[in-house]
Amino acid sequence: MSGHDSKYFSTTKKGEIPELKEELNSQYKDKRKDAVKKVIAAMTVGKDVSSLFTDVVNCMQTENLELKKLVYLYLINYAKSQPDLAILAVNTFVKDSQDPNPLIRALAVRTMGCIRVDKITEYLCDPLQRCLKDDDPYVRKTAAICVAKLYNINAELVDDRGFLEALRDLISDNNPMVVANAVAALAEIQENSTRPIFEITSQTLSKLLTALNECTEWGQVFILDALSKYKAADAREAENIVERVTPRLQHANCAVVLSAVKMILLQMELITSTDVVRNLCKKMAPPLVTLLSAEPEIQYVALRNINLIVQKRPTILAHEIKVFFCKYNDPIYVKMEKLEIMIKLASDRNIDQVLLEFKEYATEVDVDFVRKAVRAIGRCAIKLERAAERCISVLLELIKIKVNYVVQEAIIVIKDIFRRYPNTYESIIATLCESLDTLDEPEAKASMIWIIGEYAERIDNADELLESFLETFPEEPPQVQLQLLTATVKLFLKKPTEGPQQMIQVVLNNATVETDNPDLRDRAYIYWRLLSTDPESAKDVVLAEKPVISDDSNQLDPSLLDELLANIATLSSVYHKPPDAFVTHVKTIQKIEEEDFPEGSEGGYSESPSHAADASPPPTTASSAQYAAAQAVPAAPAPVPDLLDLMGMDNNNNAIVSADQPATPAGPPLPVLLPASTGQGLQISAQLVRRDGQIFYSMLFENNSQILLDGFMIQFNKNTFGLAAGGPLQVPPLQPRTSASTLLPMVLFQNISPGPPNTLLQVAVKNNQQPVWYFNDSNVSLLVFFTEEGRMERSAFLETWKSLPDSNEVSIDLPGIVINSVDTTLERLAASNMFFIAKRKHANQEVLYLSAQIPQGIPFLIELTAVIGIPGLKCAIKTPGPEMAPLFFEALERLLRI
């Protein structure tokens, strides 16, 4: 549709469907074409025009290419909901696949591949085989991509009909775009397959390198990505490959440049000649620098990739640090990334100009950027020992400016510098103490208190300084309280005079009697017992030599860094996470036997529509007796659903399940969130559930009104976990006194709300006949977010426990919980992805250790203590996110009370 066709979106007529039906069957070609445009416009804005399916399909028999494209677009959208009617179009598809016009042949085979209906798939094979060997390269390249789509629908059929061999043959095609599309299709099929499908050999290598010079920019990206997975036989072959790829560094498209950089970096691992490596590093620098002159969004992607590259090969951009200096009009996200790279490239040779830049940044107006700049100075001091004194001089100059947040950040980083270089720069403590009155941030206060306690013997009035903090001890945050407690104990051990003695009494009393914080209270009791029983041992513990902190600018693990470098120019290199952390690959499986799903498990979707067998929608009614009988008779192996569709990746999906024919084994009824009395007859029951590693919103819609309800849509308010719908809400039109259930796929971290964490989910649902309904779901359990990757080895569990600070441990007593059987309890916990690590006996108590993990890799280390058969369970958890502890305790208590 052209730019002049906007008028088709502005109709306000009533009775539009009958009018369109009449126009679609008009004897005049122009009128039929206009009618199809109106249908497409209505479909685009979300109106249901599926009732016109037969009339639109009748318009396929035309020589007008524009009209044919519009009809095909309609077919792609509605074929899945009308699979029986879609068969009507097959003859035209087959006929069009032999049309003299290559554009129509390609359009026909492309459309057939996009229609994810199994009944049509069998008719696609013959036209597809012809098109793979078509004389026109445009048809061949379209057919190549169609094979990948067909594999996603029916992998077995692709194998049986020899399409994979045909794709491999296309790699030798004389048209470079056909080669590129064949490579793209094979790569996609390989991702969805467990067996080797596409392996580059020395024979195909030269063909791909030849095609690389002639195909389009996206074809070059596909080929470069494929070549990056090829392991050269020796250093000489690696050099030859790199030499052929190096010209791609000059390409205007940044995706081609980054793919070429990835390819070269991976092959450089095999090159032994230092001269060749040095020359390659010189050649890669200018294209990377050029990327930083693009628009900010591309700059950001380039900077995230460069961040990884300089961790592996810092020499590539060692002489280009000036290009990372921040401009006044750079967006904040670009400035932050430039700062990170400048820290990584900072060296003794360029530290002076880097410090000048950082000092300049520390006077800007953006507070977050200023803080990051001050911290960058401290990180440079920790990284470069010979430059540490110059870094401290700059920090002292910034402190003299007397800007509150600058002073506080400076104190925080100076504390780290003291840890890195003990007994070296203590002469500046007097200057720091002058700023005590301005400190109001917990981290800055805690850092200053640590400095006073650590060097109490060198500060004449250390007791007075600490006493000024003690006046507000009960109101201070836990971080400051813990530091005050430890600093006061250090002061007492270093200066056991009357003043510190009185202070330690006050602090210990406050920390044990006046506080509810278990971490603070436990540490205070330990200090109290140490001081009262063996002061010398207390000195050995509290005043022990501390491990020197190290530079963290290259904080990525080497193996993770290598994996990320292998994924340069993808989202993985932007997120700095491996693909498995945020992408779930669904392997194509044809059939699953019944025994693969134990009775009562939540893994089967046998009642939901499938892409592998009969794609017709399930019946809308079925008696409970019929359902019970069907369950009693051994059923044929259930086809696997199209999980990609369930995740909302196909806008034409149909995840609708009849309310009387549940998609999951029978369980407790869903909680009613919108009662019929509130929803004008519409009742909604829903619950967040986890199935096969995915989170779904299981919903039941009941229409108790006297009117038909359709056009259901859903939206979620901002929430702690950023839960949002992963696809459209698929609910069929509800006749009066009928119901329907559905599983809505959910995604995380889309719309995160600030503030303390909670599991409240605020939902809005609308339909075409009623106002928007708002309701709260307070039944969400934190356990739904526990991932299947939460299992840990014992050694890893112990290391993680030790690495987390004591302030991250939270405990609670659950007096109403009774553990009657350890094995039963462990099975129940394992069902919620809490994995058993070890157990031990303590007196008559059983102590269990378990591990769990929520998304973004945050571990939960769990300790449960109970006497078998006696009410009362003590639960302690240690996690990097202790603010989640109350949600966990609430969910655990709810689980174990069942």
PDB file of N, CA, C and O in Angstrom, residues 538-589:
ATOM      1  N   ALA A 538      40.889 -11.083  70.154  1.00  0.00           N
ATOM      2  CA  ALA A 538      40.089 -10.049  69.482  1.00  0.00           C
ATOM      3  C   ALA A 538      40.971  -9.205  68.578  1.00  0.00           C
ATOM      4  O   ALA A 538      40.582  -8.851  67.460  1.00  0.00           O
ATOM      5  N   LYS A 539      42.196  -8.882  69.045  1.00  0.00           N
ATOM      6  CA  LYS A 539      43.125  -8.113  68.211  1.00  0.00           C
ATOM      7  C   LYS A 539      43.485  -8.897  66.951  1.00  0.00           C
ATOM      8  O   LYS A 539      43.544  -8.347  65.847  1.00  0.00           O
ATOM      9  N   ASP A 540      43.744 -10.194  67.137  1.00  0.00           N
ATOM     10  CA  ASP A 540      44.107 -11.019  65.980  1.00  0.00           C
ATOM     11  C   ASP A 540      42.985 -11.065  64.947  1.00  0.00           C
ATOM     12  O   ASP A 540      43.233 -11.122  63.740  1.00  0.00           O
ATOM     13  N   VAL A 541      41.744 -11.045  65.432  1.00  0.00           N
ATOM     14  CA  VAL A 541      40.598 -11.138  64.518  1.00  0.00           C
ATOM     15  C   VAL A 541      40.290  -9.793  63.866  1.00  0.00           C
ATOM     16  O   VAL A 541      40.210  -9.660  62.646  1.00  0.00           O
ATOM     17  N   VAL A 542      40.146  -8.754  64.729  1.00  0.00           N
ATOM     18  CA  VAL A 542      39.662  -7.464  64.232  1.00  0.00           C
ATOM     19  C   VAL A 542      40.757  -6.674  63.535  1.00  0.00           C
ATOM     20  O   VAL A 542      40.495  -5.971  62.548  1.00  0.00           O
ATOM     21  N   LEU A 543      41.988  -6.783  64.040  1.00  0.00           N
ATOM     22  CA  LEU A 543      43.085  -5.991  63.481  1.00  0.00           C
ATOM     23  C   LEU A 543      43.967  -6.815  62.548  1.00  0.00           C
ATOM     24  O   LEU A 543      45.116  -6.456  62.297  1.00  0.00           O
ATOM     25  N   ALA A 544      43.428  -7.924  62.061  1.00  0.00           N
ATOM     26  CA  ALA A 544      44.216  -8.780  61.166  1.00  0.00           C
ATOM     27  C   ALA A 544      44.544  -8.027  59.880  1.00  0.00           C
ATOM     28  O   ALA A 544      43.842  -7.095  59.480  1.00  0.00           O
ATOM     29  N   GLU A 545      45.628  -8.457  59.235  1.00  0.00           N
ATOM     30  CA  GLU A 545      46.029  -7.817  57.982  1.00  0.00           C
ATOM     31  C   GLU A 545      45.008  -8.136  56.895  1.00  0.00           C
ATOM     32  O   GLU A 545      44.598  -9.272  56.721  1.00  0.00           O
ATOM     33  N   LYS A 546      44.589  -7.113  56.192  1.00  0.00           N
ATOM     34  CA  LYS A 546      43.529  -7.289  55.208  1.00  0.00           C
ATOM     35  C   LYS A 546      44.103  -7.595  53.830  1.00  0.00           C
ATOM     36  O   LYS A 546      45.161  -7.087  53.484  1.00  0.00           O
ATOM     37  N   PRO A 547      43.390  -8.402  53.052  1.00  0.00           N
ATOM     38  CA  PRO A 547      43.871  -8.669  51.689  1.00  0.00           C
ATOM     39  C   PRO A 547      43.839  -7.390  50.853  1.00  0.00           C
ATOM     40  O   PRO A 547      42.912  -6.584  50.963  1.00  0.00           O
ATOM     41  N   VAL A 548      44.866  -7.202  50.041  1.00  0.00           N
ATOM     42  CA  VAL A 548      44.961  -6.000  49.213  1.00  0.00           C
ATOM     43  C   VAL A 548      43.984  -6.132  48.051  1.00  0.00           C
ATOM     44  O   VAL A 548      43.940  -7.168  47.377  1.00  0.00           O
ATOM     45  N   ILE A 549      43.178  -5.100  47.811  1.00  0.00           N
ATOM     46  CA  ILE A 549      42.238  -5.164  46.684  1.00  0.00           C
ATOM     47  C   ILE A 549      42.987  -4.939  45.376  1.00  0.00           C
ATOM     48  O   ILE A 549      44.088  -4.374  45.364  1.00  0.00           O
ATOM     49  N   SER A 550      42.409  -5.382  44.304  1.00  0.00           N
ATOM     50  CA  SER A 550      43.110  -5.305  43.011  1.00  0.00           C
ATOM     51  C   SER A 550      42.257  -4.548  41.998  1.00  0.00           C
ATOM     52  O   SER A 550      41.095  -4.240  42.239  1.00  0.00           O
ATOM     53  N   ASP A 551      42.865  -4.297  40.857  1.00  0.00           N
ATOM     54  CA  ASP A 551      42.193  -3.577  39.767  1.00  0.00           C
ATOM     55  C   ASP A 551      41.058  -4.433  39.213  1.00  0.00           C
ATOM     56  O   ASP A 551      41.247  -5.611  38.925  1.00  0.00           O
ATOM     57  N   ASP A 552      39.879  -3.833  39.086  1.00  0.00           N
ATOM     58  CA  ASP A 552      38.729  -4.578  38.585  1.00  0.00           C
ATOM     59  C   ASP A 552      38.274  -4.091  37.213  1.00  0.00           C
ATOM     60  O   ASP A 552      37.151  -4.361  36.786  1.00  0.00           O
ATOM     61  N   SER A 553      39.136  -3.370  36.500  1.00  0.00           N
ATOM     62  CA  SER A 553      38.703  -2.805  35.210  1.00  0.00           C
ATOM     63  C   SER A 553      38.482  -3.899  34.169  1.00  0.00           C
ATOM     64  O   SER A 553      37.680  -3.747  33.262  1.00  0.00           O
ATOM     65  N   ASN A 554      39.202  -5.019  34.262  1.00  0.00           N
ATOM     66  CA  ASN A 554      38.948  -6.158  33.373  1.00  0.00           C
ATOM     67  C   ASN A 554      38.262  -7.240  34.193  1.00  0.00           C
ATOM     68  O   ASN A 554      38.836  -8.266  34.533  1.00  0.00           O
ATOM     69  N   GLN A 555      37.007  -6.958  34.538  1.00  0.00           N
ATOM     70  CA  GLN A 555      36.338  -7.792  35.515  1.00  0.00           C
ATOM     71  C   GLN A 555      35.735  -9.061  34.935  1.00  0.00           C
ATOM     72  O   GLN A 555      35.293  -9.925  35.673  1.00  0.00           O
ATOM     73  N   LEU A 556      35.686  -9.219  33.607  1.00  0.00           N
ATOM     74  CA  LEU A 556      35.056 -10.392  33.023  1.00  0.00           C
ATOM     75  C   LEU A 556      35.971 -11.608  33.115  1.00  0.00           C
ATOM     76  O   LEU A 556      37.186 -11.516  32.902  1.00  0.00           O
ATOM     77  N   ASP A 557      35.377 -12.739  33.422  1.00  0.00           N
ATOM     78  CA  ASP A 557      36.115 -13.989  33.452  1.00  0.00           C
ATOM     79  C   ASP A 557      36.644 -14.295  32.038  1.00  0.00           C
ATOM     80  O   ASP A 557      35.939 -14.075  31.050  1.00  0.00           O
ATOM     81  N   PRO A 558      37.888 -14.785  31.913  1.00  0.00           N
ATOM     82  CA  PRO A 558      38.455 -15.019  30.566  1.00  0.00           C
ATOM     83  C   PRO A 558      37.594 -15.906  29.678  1.00  0.00           C
ATOM     84  O   PRO A 558      37.449 -15.644  28.482  1.00  0.00           O
ATOM     85  N   SER A 559      37.019 -16.960  30.241  1.00  0.00           N
ATOM     86  CA  SER A 559      36.189 -17.849  29.410  1.00  0.00           C
ATOM     87  C   SER A 559      34.925 -17.134  28.941  1.00  0.00           C
ATOM     88  O   SER A 559      34.491 -17.295  27.794  1.00  0.00           O
ATOM     89  N   LEU A 560      34.323 -16.303  29.831  1.00  0.00           N
ATOM     90  CA  LEU A 560      33.143 -15.531  29.436  1.00  0.00           C
ATOM     91  C   LEU A 560      33.521 -14.494  28.382  1.00  0.00           C
ATOM     92  O   LEU A 560      32.781 -14.277  27.417  1.00  0.00           O
ATOM     93  N   LEU A 561      34.693 -13.869  28.558  1.00  0.00           N
ATOM     94  CA  LEU A 561      35.148 -12.875  27.589  1.00  0.00           C
ATOM     95  C   LEU A 561      35.301 -13.504  26.208  1.00  0.00           C
ATOM     96  O   LEU A 561      34.882 -12.919  25.197  1.00  0.00           O
ATOM     97  N   ASP A 562      35.892 -14.701  26.142  1.00  0.00           N
ATOM     98  CA  ASP A 562      36.057 -15.376  24.854  1.00  0.00           C
ATOM     99  C   ASP A 562      34.700 -15.674  24.212  1.00  0.00           C
ATOM    100  O   ASP A 562      34.525 -15.538  22.997  1.00  0.00           O
ATOM    101  N   GLU A 563      33.735 -16.079  25.046  1.00  0.00           N
ATOM    102  CA  GLU A 563      32.397 -16.374  24.514  1.00  0.00           C
ATOM    103  C   GLU A 563      31.722 -15.105  23.981  1.00  0.00           C
ATOM    104  O   GLU A 563      31.088 -15.122  22.932  1.00  0.00           O
ATOM    105  N   LEU A 564      31.910 -14.005  24.711  1.00  0.00           N
ATOM    106  CA  LEU A 564      31.305 -12.743  24.264  1.00  0.00           C
ATOM    107  C   LEU A 564      31.973 -12.236  22.988  1.00  0.00           C
ATOM    108  O   LEU A 564      31.311 -11.691  22.104  1.00  0.00           O
ATOM    109  N   LEU A 565      33.291 -12.400  22.886  1.00  0.00           N
ATOM    110  CA  LEU A 565      33.993 -11.978  21.668  1.00  0.00           C
ATOM    111  C   LEU A 565      33.544 -12.800  20.461  1.00  0.00           C
ATOM    112  O   LEU A 565      33.525 -12.304  19.338  1.00  0.00           O
ATOM    113  N   ALA A 566      33.165 -14.053  20.706  1.00  0.00           N
ATOM    114  CA  ALA A 566      32.649 -14.883  19.608  1.00  0.00           C
ATOM    115  C   ALA A 566      31.254 -14.449  19.195  1.00  0.00           C
ATOM    116  O   ALA A 566      30.732 -14.909  18.171  1.00  0.00           O
ATOM    117  N   ASN A 567      30.629 -13.565  20.010  1.00  0.00           N
ATOM    118  CA  ASN A 567      29.283 -13.073  19.696  1.00  0.00           C
ATOM    119  C   ASN A 567      29.264 -11.571  19.463  1.00  0.00           C
ATOM    120  O   ASN A 567      28.238 -10.913  19.674  1.00  0.00           O
ATOM    121  N   ILE A 568      30.420 -11.016  19.050  1.00  0.00           N
ATOM    122  CA  ILE A 568      30.457  -9.577  18.734  1.00  0.00           C
ATOM    123  C   ILE A 568      29.435  -9.276  17.635  1.00  0.00           C
ATOM    124  O   ILE A 568      29.195 -10.103  16.757  1.00  0.00           O
ATOM    125  N   ALA A 569      28.869  -8.079  17.703  1.00  0.00           N
ATOM    126  CA  ALA A 569      27.852  -7.612  16.742  1.00  0.00           C
ATOM    127  C   ALA A 569      26.504  -8.283  16.973  1.00  0.00           C
ATOM    128  O   ALA A 569      25.659  -8.301  16.083  1.00  0.00           O
ATOM    129  N   THR A 570      26.305  -8.854  18.163  1.00  0.00           N
ATOM    130  CA  THR A 570      24.990  -9.388  18.530  1.00  0.00           C
ATOM    131  C   THR A 570      24.572  -8.746  19.850  1.00  0.00           C
ATOM    132  O   THR A 570      25.350  -8.019  20.479  1.00  0.00           O
ATOM    133  N   LEU A 571      23.350  -9.026  20.281  1.00  0.00           N
ATOM    134  CA  LEU A 571      22.880  -8.501  21.568  1.00  0.00           C
ATOM    135  C   LEU A 571      23.759  -8.970  22.717  1.00  0.00           C
ATOM    136  O   LEU A 571      23.911  -8.284  23.716  1.00  0.00           O
ATOM    137  N   SER A 572      24.327 -10.153  22.573  1.00  0.00           N
ATOM    138  CA  SER A 572      25.175 -10.695  23.628  1.00  0.00           C
ATOM    139  C   SER A 572      26.315  -9.746  23.974  1.00  0.00           C
ATOM    140  O   SER A 572      26.651  -9.541  25.144  1.00  0.00           O
ATOM    141  N   SER A 573      26.917  -9.147  22.950  1.00  0.00           N
ATOM    142  CA  SER A 573      28.051  -8.251  23.193  1.00  0.00           C
ATOM    143  C   SER A 573      27.600  -6.893  23.716  1.00  0.00           C
ATOM    144  O   SER A 573      28.414  -6.130  24.241  1.00  0.00           O
ATOM    145  N   VAL A 574      26.312  -6.573  23.568  1.00  0.00           N
ATOM    146  CA  VAL A 574      25.796  -5.325  24.130  1.00  0.00           C
ATOM    147  C   VAL A 574      25.414  -5.531  25.595  1.00  0.00           C
ATOM    148  O   VAL A 574      25.702  -4.704  26.448  1.00  0.00           O
ATOM    149  N   TYR A 575      24.767  -6.676  25.876  1.00  0.00           N
ATOM    150  CA  TYR A 575      24.381  -6.978  27.256  1.00  0.00           C
ATOM    151  C   TYR A 575      25.573  -7.414  28.111  1.00  0.00           C
ATOM    152  O   TYR A 575      25.500  -7.393  29.336  1.00  0.00           O
ATOM    153  N   HIS A 576      26.665  -7.851  27.445  1.00  0.00           N
ATOM    154  CA  HIS A 576      27.803  -8.466  28.134  1.00  0.00           C
ATOM    155  C   HIS A 576      27.360  -9.709  28.911  1.00  0.00           C
ATOM    156  O   HIS A 576      27.786  -9.961  30.034  1.00  0.00           O
ATOM    157  N   LYS A 577      26.470 -10.462  28.266  1.00  0.00           N
ATOM    158  CA  LYS A 577      26.000 -11.728  28.833  1.00  0.00           C
ATOM    159  C   LYS A 577      25.999 -12.763  27.725  1.00  0.00           C
ATOM    160  O   LYS A 577      25.736 -12.430  26.565  1.00  0.00           O
ATOM    161  N   PRO A 578      26.272 -14.033  28.060  1.00  0.00           N
ATOM    162  CA  PRO A 578      26.207 -15.059  27.005  1.00  0.00           C
ATOM    163  C   PRO A 578      24.779 -15.210  26.513  1.00  0.00           C
ATOM    164  O   PRO A 578      23.822 -14.940  27.255  1.00  0.00           O
ATOM    165  N   PRO A 579      24.594 -15.637  25.266  1.00  0.00           N
ATOM    166  CA  PRO A 579      23.228 -15.738  24.712  1.00  0.00           C
ATOM    167  C   PRO A 579      22.290 -16.585  25.563  1.00  0.00           C
ATOM    168  O   PRO A 579      21.108 -16.287  25.671  1.00  0.00           O
ATOM    169  N   ASP A 580      22.824 -17.644  26.171  1.00  0.00           N
ATOM    170  CA  ASP A 580      21.969 -18.527  26.964  1.00  0.00           C
ATOM    171  C   ASP A 580      21.328 -17.812  28.141  1.00  0.00           C
ATOM    172  O   ASP A 580      20.333 -18.284  28.695  1.00  0.00           O
ATOM    173  N   ALA A 581      21.899 -16.682  28.550  1.00  0.00           N
ATOM    174  CA  ALA A 581      21.365 -15.962  29.711  1.00  0.00           C
ATOM    175  C   ALA A 581      20.077 -15.232  29.393  1.00  0.00           C
ATOM    176  O   ALA A 581      19.304 -14.914  30.300  1.00  0.00           O
ATOM    177  N   PHE A 582      19.806 -14.960  28.111  1.00  0.00           N
ATOM    178  CA  PHE A 582      18.594 -14.203  27.794  1.00  0.00           C
ATOM    179  C   PHE A 582      17.840 -14.722  26.572  1.00  0.00           C
ATOM    180  O   PHE A 582      16.810 -14.172  26.203  1.00  0.00           O
ATOM    181  N   VAL A 583      18.332 -15.800  25.951  1.00  0.00           N
ATOM    182  CA  VAL A 583      17.632 -16.386  24.804  1.00  0.00           C
ATOM    183  C   VAL A 583      17.426 -17.867  25.084  1.00  0.00           C
ATOM    184  O   VAL A 583      18.355 -18.553  25.499  1.00  0.00           O
ATOM    185  N   THR A 584      16.202 -18.332  24.876  1.00  0.00           N
ATOM    186  CA  THR A 584      15.914 -19.756  25.026  1.00  0.00           C
ATOM    187  C   THR A 584      15.765 -20.354  23.640  1.00  0.00           C
ATOM    188  O   THR A 584      14.838 -20.007  22.909  1.00  0.00           O
ATOM    189  N   HIS A 585      16.698 -21.228  23.291  1.00  0.00           N
ATOM    190  CA  HIS A 585      16.591 -21.901  21.987  1.00  0.00           C
ATOM    191  C   HIS A 585      15.668 -23.095  22.143  1.00  0.00           C
ATOM    192  O   HIS A 585      15.864 -23.936  23.008  1.00  0.00           O
ATOM    193  N   VAL A 586      14.665 -23.195  21.287  1.00  0.00           N
ATOM    194  CA  VAL A 586      13.732 -24.313  21.330  1.00  0.00           C
ATOM    195  C   VAL A 586      14.124 -25.295  20.248  1.00  0.00           C
ATOM    196  O   VAL A 586      14.035 -24.999  19.064  1.00  0.00           O
ATOM    197  N   LYS A 587      14.622 -26.443  20.647  1.00  0.00           N
ATOM    198  CA  LYS A 587      15.012 -27.452  19.671  1.00  0.00           C
ATOM    199  C   LYS A 587      13.771 -28.070  19.036  1.00  0.00           C
ATOM    200  O   LYS A 587      12.762 -28.298  19.693  1.00  0.00           O
ATOM    201  N   THR A 588      13.823 -28.369  17.743  1.00  0.00           N
ATOM    202  CA  THR A 588      12.666 -28.920  17.051  1.00  0.00           C
ATOM    203  C   THR A 588      12.554 -30.399  17.359  1.00  0.00           C
ATOM    204  O   THR A 588      13.465 -31.168  17.077  1.00  0.00           O
ATOM    205  N   ILE A 589      11.432 -30.793  17.935  1.00  0.00           N
ATOM    206  CA  ILE A 589      11.168 -32.189  18.285  1.00  0.00           C
ATOM    207  C   ILE A 589       9.851 -32.560  17.627  1.00  0.00           C
ATOM    208  O   ILE A 589       8.904 -31.779  17.636  1.00  0.00           O
TER     209      ILE A 589
END
